[in-house]
Short mmCIF file of C-alpha atoms in Angstrom, two decimals:
data_model
loop_
_atom_site.label_atom_id
_atom_site.label_comp_id
_atom_site.label_asym_id
_atom_site.label_seq_id
_atom_site.Cartn_x
_atom_site.Cartn_y
_atom_site.Cartn_z
CA MET A 2 -7.92 0.47 10.21
CA ALA A 3 -8.51 -2.88 11.61
CA GLN A 4 -8.60 -4.48 8.38
CA PRO A 5 -7.41 -3.20 4.69
CA HIS A 6 -9.67 -1.84 2.65
CA ALA A 7 -9.98 -0.20 -0.85
CA VAL A 8 -10.74 3.18 0.32
CA GLU A 9 -8.62 4.05 3.41
CA VAL A 10 -10.31 6.49 6.03
CA LEU A 11 -8.20 7.33 9.09
CA LEU A 12 -9.56 10.67 10.04
CA ARG A 13 -12.81 9.46 11.87
CA PRO A 14 -13.98 8.79 15.35
CA ALA A 15 -12.11 5.82 17.02
CA VAL A 16 -15.24 3.60 17.13
CA GLU A 17 -13.02 0.66 18.21
CA LEU A 18 -13.23 2.01 21.50
CA TYR A 19 -16.82 1.06 21.78
CA THR A 20 -15.75 -2.56 21.20
CA VAL A 21 -13.33 -2.13 23.99
CA ALA A 22 -15.71 -1.11 26.39
CA VAL A 23 -18.12 -3.80 25.64
CA CYS A 24 -15.21 -6.37 26.04
CA ALA A 25 -14.20 -4.89 29.14
CA GLY A 26 -17.72 -5.04 30.57
CA ALA A 27 -18.22 -8.47 29.46
CA ALA A 28 -15.09 -9.59 30.94
CA VAL A 29 -15.91 -8.09 34.54
CA VAL A 30 -19.18 -9.79 34.39
CA CYS A 31 -17.60 -13.20 33.46
CA VAL A 32 -15.45 -12.99 36.37
CA VAL A 33 -17.56 -11.21 38.84
CA ALA A 34 -20.91 -12.89 38.00
CA PRO A 35 -20.50 -15.98 35.80
CA TRP A 36 -23.85 -17.42 37.05
CA SER A 37 -25.37 -14.53 35.28
CA LEU A 38 -24.42 -15.89 31.94
CA ALA A 39 -24.92 -19.51 32.67
CA LEU A 40 -21.17 -20.19 33.26
CA ASN A 41 -19.34 -21.78 36.27
CA PRO A 42 -16.32 -20.14 37.48
CA VAL A 43 -13.71 -21.90 35.21
CA LEU A 44 -15.73 -21.10 31.96
CA GLY A 45 -16.34 -17.65 33.16
CA LEU A 46 -12.64 -17.13 33.64
CA GLY A 47 -11.99 -18.29 30.09
CA SER A 48 -14.55 -16.28 28.65
CA ALA A 49 -13.15 -13.23 30.20
CA LEU A 50 -9.69 -14.00 28.85
CA ALA A 51 -11.19 -14.35 25.38
CA PHE A 52 -12.77 -11.05 25.77
CA LEU A 53 -9.80 -9.33 26.90
CA ALA A 54 -7.76 -10.58 24.25
CA PHE A 55 -10.34 -9.18 21.66
CA GLY A 56 -10.57 -5.84 23.32
CA ALA A 57 -6.78 -5.69 23.18
CA ILE A 58 -6.84 -6.15 19.46
CA ARG A 59 -9.63 -3.57 19.01
CA LEU A 60 -7.47 -1.13 21.39
CA ARG A 61 -4.54 -1.53 19.31
CA ASP A 62 -6.47 -0.50 16.45
CA ALA A 63 -8.16 2.29 18.14
CA TRP A 64 -4.61 3.64 19.34
CA ALA A 65 -3.56 3.60 15.73
CA ILE A 66 -6.58 6.02 14.75
CA LEU A 67 -5.88 8.17 17.62
CA ARG A 68 -2.11 8.42 17.13
CA TYR A 69 -2.81 9.35 13.41
CA ARG A 70 -5.27 12.14 14.41
CA ARG A 71 -2.91 13.67 17.02
CA HIS A 72 0.17 13.49 14.44
CA ILE A 73 -2.01 15.35 11.87
CA ARG A 74 -2.25 18.32 14.36
CA ARG A 75 1.00 18.01 16.15
CA LEU A 76 4.05 15.92 15.57
CA PRO A 77 5.85 14.31 18.30
CA ARG A 78 9.06 16.33 19.66
CA TYR A 79 12.02 15.35 17.47
CA VAL A 80 15.42 16.72 18.69
CA MET A 81 19.22 16.03 18.04
CA THR A 82 22.04 16.99 19.96
CA SER A 83 25.47 17.70 18.11
CA ARG A 84 27.03 14.57 19.39
CA ASP A 85 24.03 12.61 18.25
CA VAL A 86 24.45 13.37 14.57
CA PRO A 87 25.17 9.97 12.86
CA VAL A 88 28.29 10.09 10.60
CA SER A 89 28.80 7.36 8.02
CA GLN A 90 31.80 6.84 5.84
CA TYR A 91 29.17 5.75 3.00
CA ARG A 92 26.03 7.71 3.40
CA LEU A 93 24.89 11.25 4.36
CA PHE A 94 22.35 11.47 7.00
CA VAL A 95 19.27 13.82 5.79
CA GLY A 96 16.70 13.47 8.44
CA ARG A 97 13.46 11.60 9.05
CA GLY A 98 11.10 10.99 6.33
CA PHE A 99 9.26 8.29 4.05
CA ARG A 100 8.80 7.17 0.76
CA TRP A 101 5.89 9.02 -0.74
CA GLU A 102 3.25 6.67 -2.25
CA GLN A 103 -0.18 7.13 -3.86
CA ARG A 104 -1.68 6.36 -0.17
CA HIS A 105 -0.06 9.55 1.12
CA THR A 106 -1.38 11.63 -1.53
CA HIS A 107 -4.94 10.25 -0.51
CA ARG A 108 -4.44 10.83 3.12
CA LEU A 109 -3.11 14.70 2.64
CA THR A 110 -6.10 15.11 0.05
CA GLN A 111 -8.43 14.24 2.84
CA THR A 112 -7.03 16.61 5.42
CA TYR A 113 -8.49 19.23 3.05
CA LYS A 114 -11.94 18.13 2.70
CA PRO A 115 -14.41 20.16 4.69
CA GLU A 116 -15.82 16.76 6.58
CA PHE A 117 -12.24 15.83 7.60
CA ARG A 118 -10.81 19.57 8.51
CA ARG A 119 -11.80 19.23 12.05
CA TYR A 120 -9.47 16.66 12.66
CA ALA A 121 -6.53 18.30 10.69
CA GLU A 122 -7.00 21.92 11.71
CA PRO A 123 -6.37 23.39 15.30
CA THR A 124 -9.33 23.00 17.90
CA THR A 125 -11.39 26.00 18.83
CA PHE A 126 -9.66 26.16 22.59
CA TYR A 127 -6.50 26.21 20.63
CA ARG A 128 -7.39 29.18 18.70
CA LEU A 129 -9.13 30.90 21.66
CA ALA A 130 -5.80 30.55 23.51
CA ARG A 131 -3.67 31.85 21.12
CA ARG A 132 -6.22 35.03 20.87
CA LEU A 133 -6.03 35.41 24.63
CA GLU A 134 -2.34 35.28 24.49
CA GLU A 135 -2.21 38.48 22.12
CA ARG A 136 -5.06 40.38 24.20
CA LEU A 137 -3.45 39.65 27.55
CA GLU A 138 0.10 40.63 26.74
CA PHE A 139 -0.20 44.23 27.71
CA ALA A 140 -3.11 43.82 30.21
CA PRO A 141 -2.64 44.79 33.96
CA PRO A 142 -1.22 42.31 36.45
CA PRO A 143 -2.01 39.32 37.13
CA LEU A 144 -3.51 38.53 33.65
CA PRO A 145 -0.07 38.37 31.87
CA ARG A 146 0.48 35.03 33.72
CA LEU A 147 -2.55 33.60 32.34
CA ALA A 148 -1.10 34.27 29.06
CA ARG A 149 2.27 32.74 29.97
CA ALA A 150 0.33 29.69 31.41
CA LEU A 151 -1.56 29.32 28.07
CA ALA A 152 2.14 29.43 26.09
CA TRP A 153 3.62 26.92 28.70
CA ASP A 154 5.35 24.19 26.29
CA ASN A 155 4.50 21.22 28.17
CA PRO A 156 2.53 18.00 27.49
CA LEU A 157 0.44 18.76 30.50
CA ASN A 158 -0.76 21.87 28.83
CA PRO A 159 -3.75 21.02 26.25
CA VAL A 160 -3.54 24.21 24.17
CA ARG A 161 0.41 24.60 24.17
CA PRO A 162 1.59 26.48 21.09
CA LEU A 163 3.12 24.38 18.02
CA PRO A 164 6.86 24.51 17.97
CA PRO A 165 8.29 27.69 16.04
CA VAL A 166 9.51 25.62 12.98
CA GLY A 167 6.89 26.57 10.59
CA GLY A 168 5.35 23.98 8.00
CA MET A 169 2.40 21.73 8.42
CA PRO A 170 2.26 18.71 10.74
CA ARG A 171 0.24 17.04 8.31
CA LEU A 172 2.93 16.66 5.78
CA HIS A 173 4.65 14.29 8.23
CA GLY A 174 1.79 13.06 10.14
CA ILE A 175 0.16 11.18 7.28
CA GLU A 176 2.85 8.45 7.74
CA PRO A 177 3.11 7.32 11.28
CA HIS A 178 6.15 4.93 10.52
CA GLU A 179 8.97 7.39 9.59
CA THR A 180 12.55 6.11 9.24
CA ASP A 181 15.95 7.86 8.96
CA VAL A 182 16.61 9.05 5.51
CA THR A 183 20.49 8.74 4.10
CA LEU A 184 21.82 9.59 0.85
CA PRO A 185 24.70 7.52 -0.70
CA LEU A 186 27.93 9.76 -0.67
CA GLY A 187 28.60 8.82 -4.27
CA GLU A 188 25.44 10.86 -5.27
CA ARG A 189 26.85 14.02 -3.83
CA VAL A 190 29.02 14.69 -6.98
CA GLY A 191 26.17 16.62 -8.52
CA HIS A 192 24.89 19.86 -7.45
CA THR A 193 21.97 20.18 -4.82
CA LEU A 194 19.37 22.67 -4.62
CA VAL A 195 17.28 23.24 -1.53
CA LEU A 196 14.32 25.47 -1.99
CA GLY A 197 12.54 27.19 0.90
CA THR A 198 11.34 30.46 2.14
CA THR A 199 12.91 32.32 4.90
CA ARG A 200 13.28 30.52 8.30
CA VAL A 201 12.31 27.15 7.22
CA GLY A 202 15.79 25.37 8.11
CA LYS A 203 17.68 25.59 5.14
CA THR A 204 20.91 26.88 6.85
CA ARG A 205 20.28 24.12 9.83
CA LEU A 206 20.20 21.73 6.95
CA ALA A 207 23.52 23.04 5.67
CA GLU A 208 24.88 22.61 9.39
CA LEU A 209 23.81 19.06 9.34
CA PHE A 210 25.75 18.42 6.05
CA ILE A 211 28.81 20.29 7.24
CA THR A 212 28.83 18.84 10.66
CA GLN A 213 28.97 15.31 8.91
CA ASP A 214 31.76 16.17 6.41
CA ILE A 215 33.94 17.74 9.01
CA ARG A 216 33.46 14.62 11.19
CA ARG A 217 34.02 12.09 8.57
CA LYS A 218 37.34 10.60 8.23
CA VAL A 219 38.81 9.16 4.92
CA HIS A 220 41.69 6.44 5.46
CA GLY A 221 41.55 7.26 9.15
CA GLU A 222 42.21 11.09 8.40
CA HIS A 223 39.88 14.25 8.14
CA GLU A 224 39.41 16.08 4.99
CA VAL A 225 39.69 19.77 4.32
CA VAL A 226 35.91 21.28 4.29
CA ILE A 227 35.44 24.60 2.43
CA VAL A 228 32.16 26.54 2.80
CA PHE A 229 31.05 29.37 0.72
CA ASP A 230 28.34 31.22 2.61
CA PRO A 231 27.12 34.49 0.60
CA LYS A 232 24.72 35.25 3.33
CA GLY A 233 27.53 35.23 6.09
CA ASP A 234 25.35 33.62 8.85
CA ALA A 235 27.22 34.11 12.15
CA ASP A 236 25.62 30.96 13.59
CA LEU A 237 26.74 28.74 10.93
CA LEU A 238 30.30 30.13 11.38
CA LYS A 239 30.46 29.22 15.11
CA ARG A 240 29.04 26.00 14.28
CA MET A 241 31.72 25.24 12.01
CA TYR A 242 34.46 26.58 14.30
CA VAL A 243 33.15 24.22 17.09
CA GLU A 244 33.07 21.09 14.85
CA ALA A 245 36.55 21.79 13.46
#
């Protein structure tokens, strides 16, 4: 990722870290023992700064690779409270996303290739932790405490489970720079079809849209919002009541 190439490969070891280690070692030698490199202290300090600058550039490239690999397996936590929902007079907030281009198709295809699956699939320790959770659920004490420790949702837990939101992290992880996605209100005159299986967030998306419609003001006044919900979702009804 240091330079643009015709064939992009981001699922790979962060070999830039080798350069970072060499630059750090060379900088230490230039400062501590400049005489070993036939340098005086002033030239040694200047050489150390040059090594550190180059090492910082390579560290930035390595961090991009490591962040991409991490997001392919687990996305960063994204939460929003009710009061944080943005309300615009001209646009409808949909969520976070990106414009899908050819490079995203290439990145997604790479995650399914056998030589790259080890970067996209859960690690062996993660799968082992999930199996232990299942087996220790009804085990005699104090073994269930181990299962609760493995399921601890904290960054300090290296095998913490994925959030129960479904889907595949790789669909968002292939683009490290997501932005807010909005829709012009003028485009809502047509019908909108949202497809998805059970418990993937269709009702939550409806809540997001309804929340903005209830809060939005036209000419300084709120408008009437009518919702037909054939499913009769109680949480949606309570959310509408609270927002209104």
